[in-house]
mmCIF file of C-alpha atoms in Angstrom:
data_model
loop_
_atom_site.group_PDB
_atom_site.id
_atom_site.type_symbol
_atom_site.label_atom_id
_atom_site.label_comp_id
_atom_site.label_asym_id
_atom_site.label_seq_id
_atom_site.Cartn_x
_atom_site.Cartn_y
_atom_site.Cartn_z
ATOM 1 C CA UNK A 1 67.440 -23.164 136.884
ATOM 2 C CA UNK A 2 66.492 -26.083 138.988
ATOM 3 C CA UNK A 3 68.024 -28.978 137.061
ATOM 4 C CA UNK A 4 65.503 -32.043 136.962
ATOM 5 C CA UNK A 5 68.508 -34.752 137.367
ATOM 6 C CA UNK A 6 68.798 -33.038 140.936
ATOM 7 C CA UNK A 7 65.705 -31.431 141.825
ATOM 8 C CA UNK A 8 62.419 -33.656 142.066
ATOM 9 C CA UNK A 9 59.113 -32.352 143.157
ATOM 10 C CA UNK A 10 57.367 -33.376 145.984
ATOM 11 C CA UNK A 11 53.267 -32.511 146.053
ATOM 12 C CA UNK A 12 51.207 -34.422 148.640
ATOM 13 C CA UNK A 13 48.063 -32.618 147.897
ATOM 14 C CA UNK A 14 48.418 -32.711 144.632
ATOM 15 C CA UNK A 15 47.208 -28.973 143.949
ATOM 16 C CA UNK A 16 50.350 -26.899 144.327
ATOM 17 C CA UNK A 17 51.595 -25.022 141.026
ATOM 18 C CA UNK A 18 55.209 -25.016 140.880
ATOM 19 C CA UNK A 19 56.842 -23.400 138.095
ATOM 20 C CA UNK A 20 60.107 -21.746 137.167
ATOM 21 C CA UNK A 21 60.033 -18.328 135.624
ATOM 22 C CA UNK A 22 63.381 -16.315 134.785
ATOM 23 C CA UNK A 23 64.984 -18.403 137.337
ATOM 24 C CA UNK A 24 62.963 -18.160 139.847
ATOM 25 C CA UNK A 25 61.226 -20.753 141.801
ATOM 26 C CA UNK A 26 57.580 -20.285 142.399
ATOM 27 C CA UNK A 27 55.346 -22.564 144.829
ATOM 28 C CA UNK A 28 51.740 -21.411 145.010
ATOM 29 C CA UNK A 29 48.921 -23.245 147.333
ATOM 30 C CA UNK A 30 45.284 -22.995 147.065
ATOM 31 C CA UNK A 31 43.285 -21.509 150.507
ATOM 32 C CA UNK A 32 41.165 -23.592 152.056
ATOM 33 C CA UNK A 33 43.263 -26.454 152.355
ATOM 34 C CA UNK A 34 46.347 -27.225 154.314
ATOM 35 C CA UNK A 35 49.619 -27.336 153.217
ATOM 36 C CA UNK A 36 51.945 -28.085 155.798
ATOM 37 C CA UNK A 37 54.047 -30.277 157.845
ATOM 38 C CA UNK A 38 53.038 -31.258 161.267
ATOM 39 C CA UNK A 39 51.161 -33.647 163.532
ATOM 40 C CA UNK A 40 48.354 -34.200 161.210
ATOM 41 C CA UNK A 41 51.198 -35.236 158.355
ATOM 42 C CA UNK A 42 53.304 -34.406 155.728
ATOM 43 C CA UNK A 43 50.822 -31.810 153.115
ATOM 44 C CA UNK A 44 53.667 -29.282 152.546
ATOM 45 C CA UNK A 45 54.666 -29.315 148.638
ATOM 46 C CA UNK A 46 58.921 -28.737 148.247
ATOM 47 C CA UNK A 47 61.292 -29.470 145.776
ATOM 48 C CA UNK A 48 64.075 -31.736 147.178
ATOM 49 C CA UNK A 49 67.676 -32.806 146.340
ATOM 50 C CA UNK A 50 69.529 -35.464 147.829
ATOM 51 C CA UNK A 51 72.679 -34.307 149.863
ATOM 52 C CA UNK A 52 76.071 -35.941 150.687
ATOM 53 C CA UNK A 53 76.597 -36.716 153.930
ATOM 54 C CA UNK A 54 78.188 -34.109 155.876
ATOM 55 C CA UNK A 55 79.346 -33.216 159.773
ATOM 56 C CA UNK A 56 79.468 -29.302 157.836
ATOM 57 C CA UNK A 57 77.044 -27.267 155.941
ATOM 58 C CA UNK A 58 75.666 -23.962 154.972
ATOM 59 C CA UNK A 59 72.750 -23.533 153.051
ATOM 60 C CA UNK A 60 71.524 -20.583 152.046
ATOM 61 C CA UNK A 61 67.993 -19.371 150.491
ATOM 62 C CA UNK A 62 66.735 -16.318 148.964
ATOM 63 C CA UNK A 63 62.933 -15.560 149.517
ATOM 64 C CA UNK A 64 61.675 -12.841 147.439
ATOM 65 C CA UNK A 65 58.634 -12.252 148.601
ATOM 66 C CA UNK A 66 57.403 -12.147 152.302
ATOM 67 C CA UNK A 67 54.383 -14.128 153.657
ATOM 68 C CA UNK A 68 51.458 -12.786 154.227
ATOM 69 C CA UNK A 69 47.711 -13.674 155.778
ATOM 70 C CA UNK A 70 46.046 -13.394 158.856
ATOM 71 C CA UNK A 71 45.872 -15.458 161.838
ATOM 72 C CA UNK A 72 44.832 -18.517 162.492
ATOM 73 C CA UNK A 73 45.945 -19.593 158.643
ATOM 74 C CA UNK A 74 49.330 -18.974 158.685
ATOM 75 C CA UNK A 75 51.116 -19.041 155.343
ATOM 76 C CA UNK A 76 55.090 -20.129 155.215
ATOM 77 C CA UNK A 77 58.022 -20.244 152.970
ATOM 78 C CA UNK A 78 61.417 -22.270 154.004
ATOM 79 C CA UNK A 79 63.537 -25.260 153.730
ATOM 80 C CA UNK A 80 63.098 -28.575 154.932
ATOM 81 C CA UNK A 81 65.374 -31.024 156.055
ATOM 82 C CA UNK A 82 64.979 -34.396 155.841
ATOM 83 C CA UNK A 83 66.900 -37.761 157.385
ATOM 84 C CA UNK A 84 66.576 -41.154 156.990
ATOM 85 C CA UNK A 85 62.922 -42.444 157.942
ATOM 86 C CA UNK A 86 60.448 -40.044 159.665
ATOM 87 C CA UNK A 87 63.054 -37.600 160.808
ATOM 88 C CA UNK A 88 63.215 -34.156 159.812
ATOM 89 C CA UNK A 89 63.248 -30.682 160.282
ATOM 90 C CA UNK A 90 61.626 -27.382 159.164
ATOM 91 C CA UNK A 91 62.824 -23.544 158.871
ATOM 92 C CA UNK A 92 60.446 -21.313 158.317
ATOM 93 C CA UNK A 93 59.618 -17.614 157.659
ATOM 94 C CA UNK A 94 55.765 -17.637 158.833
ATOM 95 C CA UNK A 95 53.040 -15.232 159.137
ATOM 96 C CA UNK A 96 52.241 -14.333 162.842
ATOM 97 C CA UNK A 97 49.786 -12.282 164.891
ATOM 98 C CA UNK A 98 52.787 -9.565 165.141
ATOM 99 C CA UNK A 99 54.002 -9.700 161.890
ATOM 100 C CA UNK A 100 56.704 -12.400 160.161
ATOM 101 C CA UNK A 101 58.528 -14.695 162.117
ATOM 102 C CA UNK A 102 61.320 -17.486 161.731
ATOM 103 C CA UNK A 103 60.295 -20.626 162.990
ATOM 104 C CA UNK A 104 62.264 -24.060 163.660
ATOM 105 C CA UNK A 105 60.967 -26.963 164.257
ATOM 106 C CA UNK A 106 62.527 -30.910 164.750
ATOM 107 C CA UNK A 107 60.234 -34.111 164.150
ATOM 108 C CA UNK A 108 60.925 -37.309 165.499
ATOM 109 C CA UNK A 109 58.059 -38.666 163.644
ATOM 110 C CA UNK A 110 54.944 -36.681 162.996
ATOM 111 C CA UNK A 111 53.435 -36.941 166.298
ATOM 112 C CA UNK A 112 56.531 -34.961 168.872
ATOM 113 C CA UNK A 113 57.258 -31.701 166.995
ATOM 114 C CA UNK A 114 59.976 -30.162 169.028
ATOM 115 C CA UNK A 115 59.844 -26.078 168.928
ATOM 116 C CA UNK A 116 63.265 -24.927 168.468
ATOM 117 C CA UNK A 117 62.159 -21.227 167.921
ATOM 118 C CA UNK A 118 59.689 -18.839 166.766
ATOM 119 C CA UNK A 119 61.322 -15.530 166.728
ATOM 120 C CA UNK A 120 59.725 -12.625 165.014
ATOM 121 C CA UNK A 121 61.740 -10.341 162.333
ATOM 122 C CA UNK A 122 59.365 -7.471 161.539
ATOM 123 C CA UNK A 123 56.434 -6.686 159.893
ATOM 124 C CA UNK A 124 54.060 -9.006 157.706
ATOM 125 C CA UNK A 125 55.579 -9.028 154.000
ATOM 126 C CA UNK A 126 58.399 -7.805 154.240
ATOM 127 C CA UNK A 127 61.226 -9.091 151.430
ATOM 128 C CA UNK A 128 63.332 -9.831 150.303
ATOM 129 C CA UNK A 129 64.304 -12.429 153.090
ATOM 130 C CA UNK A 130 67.253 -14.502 152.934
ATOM 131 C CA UNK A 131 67.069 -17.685 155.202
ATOM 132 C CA UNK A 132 70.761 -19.718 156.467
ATOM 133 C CA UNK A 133 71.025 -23.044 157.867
ATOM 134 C CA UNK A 134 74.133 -24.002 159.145
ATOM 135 C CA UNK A 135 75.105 -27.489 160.601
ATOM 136 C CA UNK A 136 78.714 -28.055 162.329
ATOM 137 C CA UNK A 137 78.791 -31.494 163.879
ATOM 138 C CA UNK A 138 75.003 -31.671 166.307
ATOM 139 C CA UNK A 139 74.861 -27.901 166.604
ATOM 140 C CA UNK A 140 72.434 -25.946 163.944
ATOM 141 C CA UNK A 141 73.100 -22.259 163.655
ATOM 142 C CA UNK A 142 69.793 -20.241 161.804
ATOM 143 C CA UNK A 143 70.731 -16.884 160.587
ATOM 144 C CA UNK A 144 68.213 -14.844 158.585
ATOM 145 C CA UNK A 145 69.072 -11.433 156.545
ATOM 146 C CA UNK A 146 67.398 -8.933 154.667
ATOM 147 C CA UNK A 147 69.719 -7.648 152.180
ATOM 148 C CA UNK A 148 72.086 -11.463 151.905
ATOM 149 C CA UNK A 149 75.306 -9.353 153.514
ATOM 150 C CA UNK A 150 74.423 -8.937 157.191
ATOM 151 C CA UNK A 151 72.990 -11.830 159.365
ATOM 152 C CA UNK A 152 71.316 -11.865 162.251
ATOM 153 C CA UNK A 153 70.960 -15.317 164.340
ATOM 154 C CA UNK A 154 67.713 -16.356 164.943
ATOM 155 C CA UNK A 155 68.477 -19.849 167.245
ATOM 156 C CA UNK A 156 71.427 -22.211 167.451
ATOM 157 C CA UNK A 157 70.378 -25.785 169.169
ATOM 158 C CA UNK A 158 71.971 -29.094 169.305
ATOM 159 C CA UNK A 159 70.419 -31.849 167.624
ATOM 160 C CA UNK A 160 72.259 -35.418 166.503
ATOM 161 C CA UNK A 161 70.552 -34.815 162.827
ATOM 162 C CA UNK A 162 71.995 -35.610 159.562
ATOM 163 C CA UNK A 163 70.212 -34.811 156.429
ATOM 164 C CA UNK A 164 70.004 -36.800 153.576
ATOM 165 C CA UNK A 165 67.256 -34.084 151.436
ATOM 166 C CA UNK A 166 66.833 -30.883 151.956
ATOM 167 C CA UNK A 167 63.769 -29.563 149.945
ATOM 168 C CA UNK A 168 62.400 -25.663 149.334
ATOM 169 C CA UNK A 169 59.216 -25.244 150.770
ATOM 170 C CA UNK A 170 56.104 -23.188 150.802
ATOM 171 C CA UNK A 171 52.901 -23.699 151.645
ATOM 172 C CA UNK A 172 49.461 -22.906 154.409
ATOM 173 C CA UNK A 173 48.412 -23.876 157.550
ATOM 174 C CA UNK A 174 44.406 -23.639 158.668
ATOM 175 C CA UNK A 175 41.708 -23.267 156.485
#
């Protein structure tokens, strides 16, 4: 159950249905209309907490259902991270020509995205899918899993972040 004194809901659209159902977070986004996070701004809807600060941490997400769509709209589920100002970064599990991928990206404001990976992980909705961020000092560690007991790595990368929100995403890209 997402509690509201530490969970708030973040819709920049304004047309996202989030919702809650036997524990479960849902986030649903109309076609037609982009949803995302990238050099055109910040559209992706998320529910966020505020974290401690931290030089360690381990989050870990359970998708239940994989992401679908064809190319060019690609349609995403993930965390993001967010720091002080217009840092921040994404982790994604995102449709792709060859099926689902993971995807990591760093902002330094909106208009240098840095790629940090886009690896692919099998075929297009596939679940459940279990997502791990891991921070230890500047180096980030992104496992991914299909069953929550065996992890494979998908990137490690250095990167002098600290988060102050992390937020569960989902959302589209393209129209």
């Amino acid at each position: 159950v997402l509690d509201a004194s530490t969970w708030s809901i973040t819709d920049p659209v304004g047309d996202a249905t989030i919702s809650i159902l036997a524990d479960q977070l849902s986030i649903a986004v109309p076609g037609g209309v982009s949803h995302d996070i990238w050099t055109d701004g910040d559209y992706v809807p998320r529910v966020v907490q505020s974290v401690p600060a931290a030089n360690v941490r381990d989050y870990i997400v359970r998708y239940n259902t994989g992401v679908t769509g064809a190319v060019p709209t690609f349609t995403f589920e993930g965390m993001l991270l967010q720091e002080a100002g217009s840092r921040s970064m994404r982790v994604d599990f995102v449709n792709s020509n060859s099926g689902t991928n993971i995807f990591c990206a760093s902002f330094f404001g909106l208009d240098h995205p840095v790629t940090r990976f886009n690896v692919n992980i099998g075929s297009t909705g596939i679940a459940p899918l279990y997502m791990r961020v891991q921070q230890n000092g500047a180096l980030w560690t992104v496992n991914y899993s299909f069953d929550g007991l065996s992890w494979t790595q998908a990137g490690t990368f250095w990167d002098f972040f600290y988060p102050t929100k992390i937020g569960i995403t989902g959302g589209n890209s393209g129209t």
